[in-house]
mmCIF file of C-alpha atoms and ligand atoms in Angstrom:
data_model
loop_
_atom_site.group_PDB
_atom_site.id
_atom_site.type_symbol
_atom_site.label_atom_id
_atom_site.label_comp_id
_atom_site.label_asym_id
_atom_site.label_seq_id
_atom_site.Cartn_x
_atom_site.Cartn_y
_atom_site.Cartn_z
ATOM 1 C CA MET A 17 35.261 -18.316 -18.543
ATOM 2 C CA LYS A 18 33.249 -16.071 -21.053
ATOM 3 C CA GLN A 19 28.900 -16.163 -18.864
ATOM 4 C CA LYS A 20 25.952 -16.391 -21.028
ATOM 5 C CA LEU A 21 23.524 -13.974 -20.881
ATOM 6 C CA LEU A 22 20.571 -15.658 -20.336
ATOM 7 C CA VAL A 23 18.162 -12.314 -20.290
ATOM 8 C CA GLU A 24 18.686 -9.919 -22.395
ATOM 9 C CA VAL A 25 16.334 -6.540 -22.566
ATOM 10 C CA GLU A 26 17.530 -3.638 -24.913
ATOM 11 C CA GLY A 27 14.878 -0.279 -24.609
ATOM 12 C CA ILE A 28 12.130 -1.409 -23.132
ATOM 13 C CA ALA A 29 9.818 0.497 -22.554
ATOM 14 C CA LYS A 30 5.744 -0.018 -20.952
ATOM 15 C CA HIS A 31 3.838 3.204 -20.282
ATOM 16 C CA PHE A 32 0.375 3.465 -19.026
ATOM 17 C CA VAL A 33 -2.305 5.983 -19.705
ATOM 18 C CA ILE A 34 -5.000 6.752 -17.223
ATOM 19 C CA LYS A 35 -7.855 9.032 -17.250
ATOM 20 C CA GLN A 36 -8.626 10.166 -13.558
ATOM 21 C CA LYS A 37 -12.274 11.875 -14.457
ATOM 22 C CA LEU A 38 -14.630 11.758 -17.280
ATOM 23 C CA PHE A 39 -13.427 15.072 -18.122
ATOM 24 C CA ALA A 40 -10.147 15.203 -16.973
ATOM 25 C CA PRO A 41 -6.596 14.975 -19.528
ATOM 26 C CA LYS A 42 -4.964 11.606 -19.340
ATOM 27 C CA THR A 43 -2.135 10.858 -17.702
ATOM 28 C CA VAL A 44 0.820 9.464 -19.030
ATOM 29 C CA ILE A 45 2.732 6.803 -16.859
ATOM 30 C CA LYS A 46 6.734 6.562 -17.786
ATOM 31 C CA ALA A 47 6.399 2.515 -16.072
ATOM 32 C CA VAL A 48 9.379 1.768 -17.657
ATOM 33 C CA ASP A 49 11.081 4.206 -19.322
ATOM 34 C CA GLU A 50 14.152 2.053 -22.219
ATOM 35 C CA VAL A 51 15.772 -0.411 -19.617
ATOM 36 C CA SER A 52 18.300 -2.837 -20.791
ATOM 37 C CA PHE A 53 20.481 -4.532 -18.422
ATOM 38 C CA GLY A 54 21.333 -8.397 -19.086
ATOM 39 C CA ILE A 55 20.700 -11.485 -16.767
ATOM 40 C CA TYR A 56 23.649 -14.404 -16.639
ATOM 41 C CA SER A 57 23.201 -17.714 -16.809
ATOM 42 C CA GLY A 58 23.335 -18.955 -13.275
ATOM 43 C CA GLU A 59 22.702 -15.072 -11.375
ATOM 44 C CA THR A 60 20.820 -13.692 -9.080
ATOM 45 C CA LEU A 61 19.598 -10.625 -10.315
ATOM 46 C CA GLY A 62 18.413 -7.648 -8.086
ATOM 47 C CA LEU A 63 16.322 -6.353 -8.748
ATOM 48 C CA ILE A 64 15.761 -2.812 -6.593
ATOM 49 C CA GLY A 65 14.278 0.712 -5.925
ATOM 50 C CA GLU A 66 11.245 2.727 -4.416
ATOM 51 C CA SER A 67 7.987 2.124 -4.384
ATOM 52 C CA GLY A 68 6.043 3.237 -8.172
ATOM 53 C CA SER A 69 9.914 2.961 -9.491
ATOM 54 C CA GLY A 70 8.375 -0.190 -12.529
ATOM 55 C CA LYS A 71 10.226 -3.802 -10.603
ATOM 56 C CA THR A 72 7.406 -5.405 -11.005
ATOM 57 C CA THR A 73 6.103 -4.031 -14.019
ATOM 58 C CA VAL A 74 9.779 -4.861 -15.511
ATOM 59 C CA GLY A 75 9.618 -8.725 -14.272
ATOM 60 C CA ASN A 76 5.844 -8.846 -15.968
ATOM 61 C CA LEU A 77 7.437 -7.278 -19.652
ATOM 62 C CA ILE A 78 10.117 -10.688 -18.710
ATOM 63 C CA LEU A 79 6.902 -12.930 -18.141
ATOM 64 C CA ARG A 80 4.970 -11.618 -21.432
ATOM 65 C CA LEU A 81 1.927 -11.114 -18.676
ATOM 66 C CA LEU A 82 2.623 -7.561 -19.647
ATOM 67 C CA GLU A 83 3.205 -6.331 -23.723
ATOM 68 C CA CYS A 84 6.738 -4.099 -24.258
ATOM 69 C CA ASP A 85 4.920 -0.542 -25.922
ATOM 70 C CA GLN A 86 8.964 0.041 -27.457
ATOM 71 C CA GLY A 87 12.460 -2.403 -26.727
ATOM 72 C CA LYS A 88 13.538 -5.663 -27.176
ATOM 73 C CA ILE A 89 13.477 -9.127 -24.953
ATOM 74 C CA THR A 90 15.992 -12.054 -25.974
ATOM 75 C CA PHE A 91 15.262 -15.753 -23.358
ATOM 76 C CA ALA A 92 17.377 -18.445 -24.087
ATOM 77 C CA GLY A 93 18.585 -16.739 -27.378
ATOM 78 C CA GLN A 94 15.050 -16.086 -29.016
ATOM 79 C CA ASP A 95 13.280 -12.993 -29.493
ATOM 80 C CA ILE A 96 10.272 -13.771 -27.308
ATOM 81 C CA THR A 97 9.052 -9.616 -27.398
ATOM 82 C CA HIS A 98 6.539 -10.806 -29.702
ATOM 83 C CA LEU A 99 6.111 -14.434 -29.322
ATOM 84 C CA PRO A 100 2.313 -14.960 -29.394
ATOM 85 C CA GLN A 101 -0.519 -16.221 -27.088
ATOM 86 C CA ARG A 102 0.127 -19.653 -28.877
ATOM 87 C CA SER A 103 3.880 -19.547 -28.290
ATOM 88 C CA LEU A 104 3.919 -19.080 -24.969
ATOM 89 C CA ARG A 105 3.412 -22.567 -23.333
ATOM 90 C CA GLY A 106 6.617 -23.552 -24.408
ATOM 91 C CA LEU A 107 8.153 -20.393 -22.195
ATOM 92 C CA ARG A 108 5.432 -20.296 -19.921
ATOM 93 C CA LYS A 109 7.449 -24.122 -18.687
ATOM 94 C CA ASP A 110 11.401 -22.147 -18.816
ATOM 95 C CA ILE A 111 9.553 -18.866 -17.600
ATOM 96 C CA GLN A 112 8.451 -19.008 -14.623
ATOM 97 C CA VAL A 113 7.447 -16.057 -11.032
ATOM 98 C CA ILE A 114 6.108 -16.529 -7.533
ATOM 99 C CA PHE A 115 4.878 -13.353 -6.324
ATOM 100 C CA GLN A 116 4.501 -11.190 -3.133
ATOM 101 C CA HIS A 117 1.480 -12.793 -1.904
ATOM 102 C CA SER A 118 0.963 -16.853 -2.927
ATOM 103 C CA GLN A 119 -1.893 -17.600 -1.342
ATOM 104 C CA GLU A 120 -3.928 -15.005 -3.190
ATOM 105 C CA THR A 121 -2.597 -16.708 -6.533
ATOM 106 C CA LEU A 122 -3.882 -19.776 -5.027
ATOM 107 C CA ASP A 123 -7.166 -21.997 -6.041
ATOM 108 C CA PRO A 124 -8.739 -22.021 -2.522
ATOM 109 C CA LYS A 125 -10.467 -24.831 -3.604
ATOM 110 C CA MET A 126 -7.863 -27.272 -4.502
ATOM 111 C CA THR A 127 -6.231 -29.222 -2.643
ATOM 112 C CA ILE A 128 -2.309 -29.484 -2.261
ATOM 113 C CA LEU A 129 -2.062 -32.225 -4.041
ATOM 114 C CA GLU A 130 -4.132 -31.236 -7.304
ATOM 115 C CA LEU A 131 -2.379 -27.298 -7.283
ATOM 116 C CA LEU A 132 0.723 -29.072 -7.560
ATOM 117 C CA VAL A 133 -0.181 -31.995 -9.930
ATOM 118 C CA GLU A 134 -1.993 -29.080 -12.180
ATOM 119 C CA PRO A 135 2.043 -27.784 -13.837
ATOM 120 C CA LEU A 136 3.221 -31.349 -14.216
ATOM 121 C CA LYS A 137 -0.301 -32.021 -16.136
ATOM 122 C CA LEU A 138 0.111 -28.779 -17.773
ATOM 123 C CA HIS A 139 4.065 -28.905 -19.382
ATOM 124 C CA HIS A 140 3.309 -32.959 -19.675
ATOM 125 C CA ILE A 141 6.581 -32.784 -16.832
ATOM 126 C CA VAL A 142 5.702 -36.979 -16.535
ATOM 127 C CA ALA A 143 2.846 -39.861 -16.383
ATOM 128 C CA PRO A 144 -0.023 -38.908 -14.960
ATOM 129 C CA HIS A 145 0.508 -42.171 -12.901
ATOM 130 C CA GLN A 146 3.573 -40.512 -11.588
ATOM 131 C CA PHE A 147 2.086 -37.517 -10.049
ATOM 132 C CA GLU A 148 1.797 -38.591 -6.281
ATOM 133 C CA ARG A 149 5.459 -39.756 -6.486
ATOM 134 C CA GLU A 150 6.908 -35.690 -8.150
ATOM 135 C CA VAL A 151 4.531 -34.250 -6.184
ATOM 136 C CA LYS A 152 6.000 -35.693 -2.926
ATOM 137 C CA GLN A 153 9.388 -35.089 -4.494
ATOM 138 C CA LEU A 154 8.277 -31.641 -4.700
ATOM 139 C CA LEU A 155 7.125 -30.646 -1.233
ATOM 140 C CA ASN A 156 10.156 -32.621 -0.193
ATOM 141 C CA MET A 157 12.144 -29.815 -2.424
ATOM 142 C CA VAL A 158 10.137 -27.369 -0.493
ATOM 143 C CA GLY A 159 10.415 -28.640 2.721
ATOM 144 C CA LEU A 160 6.713 -29.562 3.785
ATOM 145 C CA GLY A 161 5.841 -32.143 4.833
ATOM 146 C CA GLU A 162 3.407 -35.187 2.285
ATOM 147 C CA GLY A 163 1.218 -35.058 5.504
ATOM 148 C CA GLU A 164 -0.204 -31.392 3.636
ATOM 149 C CA LYS A 165 -1.254 -32.025 0.325
ATOM 150 C CA HIS A 166 -4.991 -32.451 1.647
ATOM 151 C CA LYS A 167 -5.148 -29.949 2.567
ATOM 152 C CA PHE A 168 -6.218 -26.197 1.716
ATOM 153 C CA PRO A 169 -4.088 -22.717 0.890
ATOM 154 C CA PHE A 170 -6.037 -21.454 3.592
ATOM 155 C CA GLN A 171 -5.230 -24.593 6.326
ATOM 156 C CA LEU A 172 -1.405 -23.062 5.677
ATOM 157 C CA SER A 173 0.326 -20.665 7.224
ATOM 158 C CA GLY A 174 1.894 -17.552 4.698
ATOM 159 C CA GLY A 175 5.441 -19.634 4.410
ATOM 160 C CA GLN A 176 3.862 -22.473 3.659
ATOM 161 C CA ASN A 177 1.914 -21.309 0.937
ATOM 162 C CA GLN A 178 4.990 -19.378 -0.384
ATOM 163 C CA ARG A 179 6.815 -22.801 -0.144
ATOM 164 C CA VAL A 180 3.590 -23.765 -2.841
ATOM 165 C CA GLY A 181 4.065 -21.503 -4.875
ATOM 166 C CA ILE A 182 7.948 -21.843 -4.830
ATOM 167 C CA ALA A 183 6.670 -25.247 -5.229
ATOM 168 C CA ARG A 184 4.682 -24.528 -8.773
ATOM 169 C CA ALA A 185 6.870 -22.444 -9.914
ATOM 170 C CA ILE A 186 9.474 -24.735 -9.691
ATOM 171 C CA ALA A 187 7.363 -28.037 -10.959
ATOM 172 C CA SER A 188 7.807 -27.716 -14.533
ATOM 173 C CA ARG A 189 12.029 -27.507 -13.835
ATOM 174 C CA PRO A 190 12.141 -23.948 -15.248
ATOM 175 C CA ARG A 191 15.450 -22.106 -16.348
ATOM 176 C CA PHE A 192 15.154 -19.089 -14.918
ATOM 177 C CA ILE A 193 12.062 -17.105 -12.205
ATOM 178 C CA VAL A 194 11.362 -13.776 -11.244
ATOM 179 C CA CYS A 195 10.646 -13.690 -7.666
ATOM 180 C CA ASP A 196 8.978 -10.167 -6.631
ATOM 181 C CA GLU A 197 9.169 -9.499 -3.238
ATOM 182 C CA PRO A 198 8.372 -13.252 -1.926
ATOM 183 C CA VAL A 199 9.888 -12.733 1.137
ATOM 184 C CA SER A 200 8.075 -9.182 2.039
ATOM 185 C CA ALA A 201 5.003 -10.338 3.192
ATOM 186 C CA LEU A 202 5.945 -12.736 5.642
ATOM 187 C CA ASP A 203 7.496 -12.925 9.456
ATOM 188 C CA VAL A 204 11.188 -11.778 9.367
ATOM 189 C CA SER A 205 11.737 -15.440 11.554
ATOM 190 C CA ILE A 206 10.200 -16.967 7.812
ATOM 191 C CA GLN A 207 12.307 -14.926 5.927
ATOM 192 C CA GLY A 208 16.007 -16.160 6.592
ATOM 193 C CA GLN A 209 13.718 -19.735 5.663
ATOM 194 C CA ILE A 210 13.337 -18.720 2.082
ATOM 195 C CA LEU A 211 15.597 -17.046 1.419
ATOM 196 C CA ASN A 212 17.535 -20.235 1.927
ATOM 197 C CA LEU A 213 14.789 -22.397 0.113
ATOM 198 C CA LEU A 214 15.786 -19.993 -2.448
ATOM 199 C CA LEU A 215 19.597 -21.084 -2.965
ATOM 200 C CA ASP A 216 19.315 -24.521 -1.904
ATOM 201 C CA LEU A 217 16.733 -24.735 -5.314
ATOM 202 C CA LYS A 218 18.491 -22.512 -7.473
ATOM 203 C CA GLN A 219 21.477 -24.750 -6.698
ATOM 204 C CA GLU A 220 19.678 -27.180 -7.101
ATOM 205 C CA MET A 221 18.408 -27.053 -9.796
ATOM 206 C CA GLN A 222 20.935 -24.665 -11.933
ATOM 207 C CA LEU A 223 18.522 -22.058 -11.803
ATOM 208 C CA THR A 224 18.712 -18.278 -12.852
ATOM 209 C CA TYR A 225 16.901 -15.721 -11.042
ATOM 210 C CA LEU A 226 15.723 -12.255 -11.474
ATOM 211 C CA PHE A 227 15.362 -11.639 -6.948
ATOM 212 C CA ILE A 228 12.486 -7.572 -7.040
ATOM 213 C CA SER A 229 12.687 -6.139 -4.247
ATOM 214 C CA HIS A 230 12.667 -2.749 -2.358
ATOM 215 C CA ASP A 231 14.950 -4.354 0.703
ATOM 216 C CA LEU A 232 18.443 -3.279 0.561
ATOM 217 C CA LYS A 233 19.246 -6.425 2.605
ATOM 218 C CA VAL A 234 18.041 -8.685 1.323
ATOM 219 C CA VAL A 235 19.863 -8.294 -2.029
ATOM 220 C CA LYS A 236 22.630 -7.857 -0.547
ATOM 221 C CA TYR A 237 22.553 -11.329 1.092
ATOM 222 C CA LEU A 238 21.054 -12.539 -1.904
ATOM 223 C CA CYS A 239 22.104 -11.414 -5.557
ATOM 224 C CA ASP A 240 25.304 -11.136 -7.746
ATOM 225 C CA ARG A 241 25.228 -8.068 -9.254
ATOM 226 C CA ILE A 242 21.964 -5.257 -8.284
ATOM 227 C CA ALA A 243 19.909 -3.284 -10.810
ATOM 228 C CA VAL A 244 17.730 -0.173 -9.119
ATOM 229 C CA MET A 245 15.549 1.711 -10.694
ATOM 230 C CA HIS A 246 14.138 5.061 -10.309
ATOM 231 C CA HIS A 247 11.684 6.518 -12.094
ATOM 232 C CA GLY A 248 11.241 4.019 -15.271
ATOM 233 C CA LYS A 249 14.411 4.125 -15.651
ATOM 234 C CA VAL A 250 17.821 1.219 -14.117
ATOM 235 C CA VAL A 251 20.159 4.061 -12.875
ATOM 236 C CA GLU A 252 22.578 1.896 -11.798
ATOM 237 C CA ILE A 253 24.273 -2.215 -12.050
ATOM 238 C CA GLY A 254 26.837 -4.190 -11.312
ATOM 239 C CA GLU A 255 28.305 -6.418 -9.151
ATOM 240 C CA ASN A 256 26.689 -7.077 -5.676
ATOM 241 C CA SER A 257 30.147 -5.312 -3.107
ATOM 242 C CA GLN A 258 30.668 -1.975 -5.680
ATOM 243 C CA VAL A 259 26.495 -0.630 -5.572
ATOM 244 C CA ILE A 260 25.812 -1.589 -2.185
ATOM 245 C CA SER A 261 29.569 0.366 -0.945
ATOM 246 C CA ALA A 262 30.111 2.694 -4.357
ATOM 247 C CA PRO A 263 27.703 3.829 -5.651
ATOM 248 C CA THR A 264 27.975 5.736 -8.256
ATOM 249 C CA ASP A 265 25.047 6.719 -8.836
ATOM 250 C CA PRO A 266 23.117 10.191 -6.526
ATOM 251 C CA TYR A 267 20.088 7.919 -6.363
ATOM 252 C CA THR A 268 21.776 4.984 -5.029
ATOM 253 C CA ARG A 269 23.920 6.741 -2.676
ATOM 254 C CA GLU A 270 20.765 7.813 -1.242
ATOM 255 C CA LEU A 271 19.277 4.934 -1.211
ATOM 256 C CA VAL A 272 22.053 2.663 0.528
ATOM 257 C CA ASN A 273 22.093 5.244 3.146
ATOM 258 C CA SER A 274 18.413 4.980 3.972
ATOM 259 C CA LEU A 275 18.217 1.220 3.774
ATOM 260 C CA LEU A 276 21.281 -0.557 5.143
HETATM 261 N N1 ATP B 311 -2.182 -1.346 -15.083
HETATM 262 C C1 ATP B 311 -1.420 -0.021 -14.686
HETATM 263 N N2 ATP B 311 -1.862 0.619 -14.804
HETATM 264 C C2 ATP B 311 -1.773 2.083 -14.196
HETATM 265 N N3 ATP B 311 -0.820 2.207 -13.804
HETATM 266 C C3 ATP B 311 0.436 0.913 -13.342
HETATM 267 C C4 ATP B 311 -0.820 -0.188 -14.106
HETATM 268 N N4 ATP B 311 0.641 -1.192 -13.688
HETATM 269 C C5 ATP B 311 1.624 -0.226 -13.323
HETATM 270 N N5 ATP B 311 0.847 1.475 -12.400
HETATM 271 C C6 ATP B 311 2.431 2.270 -12.684
HETATM 272 O O1 ATP B 311 3.215 2.477 -13.245
HETATM 273 C C7 ATP B 311 3.772 2.638 -12.111
HETATM 274 C C8 ATP B 311 4.558 0.955 -11.760
HETATM 275 O O2 ATP B 311 4.589 0.602 -10.810
HETATM 276 P P1 ATP B 311 5.062 -1.121 -10.176
HETATM 277 O O3 ATP B 311 4.069 -2.159 -9.794
HETATM 278 O O4 ATP B 311 6.313 -1.621 -11.365
HETATM 279 O O5 ATP B 311 5.747 -0.511 -9.605
HETATM 280 P P2 ATP B 311 6.838 -0.779 -8.299
HETATM 281 O O6 ATP B 311 8.718 -0.789 -8.070
HETATM 282 O O7 ATP B 311 6.896 -3.112 -8.531
HETATM 283 O O8 ATP B 311 6.246 -0.618 -7.047
HETATM 284 P P3 ATP B 311 6.030 -1.441 -5.125
HETATM 285 O O9 ATP B 311 7.566 -2.161 -4.876
HETATM 286 O O10 ATP B 311 4.843 -1.168 -5.021
HETATM 287 O O11 ATP B 311 5.566 -2.681 -5.941
HETATM 288 C C9 ATP B 311 3.475 3.074 -11.186
HETATM 289 O O12 ATP B 311 2.927 4.945 -11.055
HETATM 290 C C10 ATP B 311 2.547 2.323 -11.139
HETATM 291 O O13 ATP B 311 0.593 3.322 -10.430
HETATM 292 MG MG1 MG B 312 6.081 -4.558 -7.143
#
């Protein structure tokens, strides 16, 4: 069976111009430099590379949190590269994100119940009288007890807050999630639980993931294919086993040797 591409990026670029001192010359950082790849429906594509190689910038471009300087991004057959702000809400329902530090993205003044009702309201997922029932189901899906819903983020552990972040991401019933280092800030003992939760949810909700990580072990465990970034470029992309056991690019070989 021929697989269908859900996400396609073609020659995308993002350059940042920075000026550190008043009379200093400008420096251009090619954070993402003509990157192209596709993500098939239902797959988990790992995006790895050293710190500063451009992984988060790629994710933010796909999420339309940043604008591309050049190139094209297609989602489910639609060119979303320059989709105007007013059309972005529809896209936000389908494309979600899980960040490394969920707690920082959660409003500390809101209870877990309020934090989970917010996306349900925003994207008109269910009628208001069904909010409580839907929240109960979301909590259940991410392995949190119903008793947690009246708590505030500071009253939960790092792992529990990450589960809240995941619940908010799946609340809109998305098709695609950018997971940007979702377990890097967690204790090793908790990492496995969250990774398995992401795998279960993917199955249950037929999700597609872009999984950004600098941890090759995690990517090896979770991803179908792996793309390797180096200085803003994708230097290698292929099946998980092929990239890890028979890398063709010298930088990937170095990365595999140092991390595994
Ligand atoms: N808003 C910005 N302004 C200026 N430079 C930026 C900005 N965002 C990112 N950069 C630079 O772009 C490059 C790529 O950054 P990016 O955050 O995408 O890397 P990364 O691979 O996600 O790194 P990490 O593994 O540390 O998260 C880096 O050199 C970074 O300093
Ligand atoms: Mg990053």
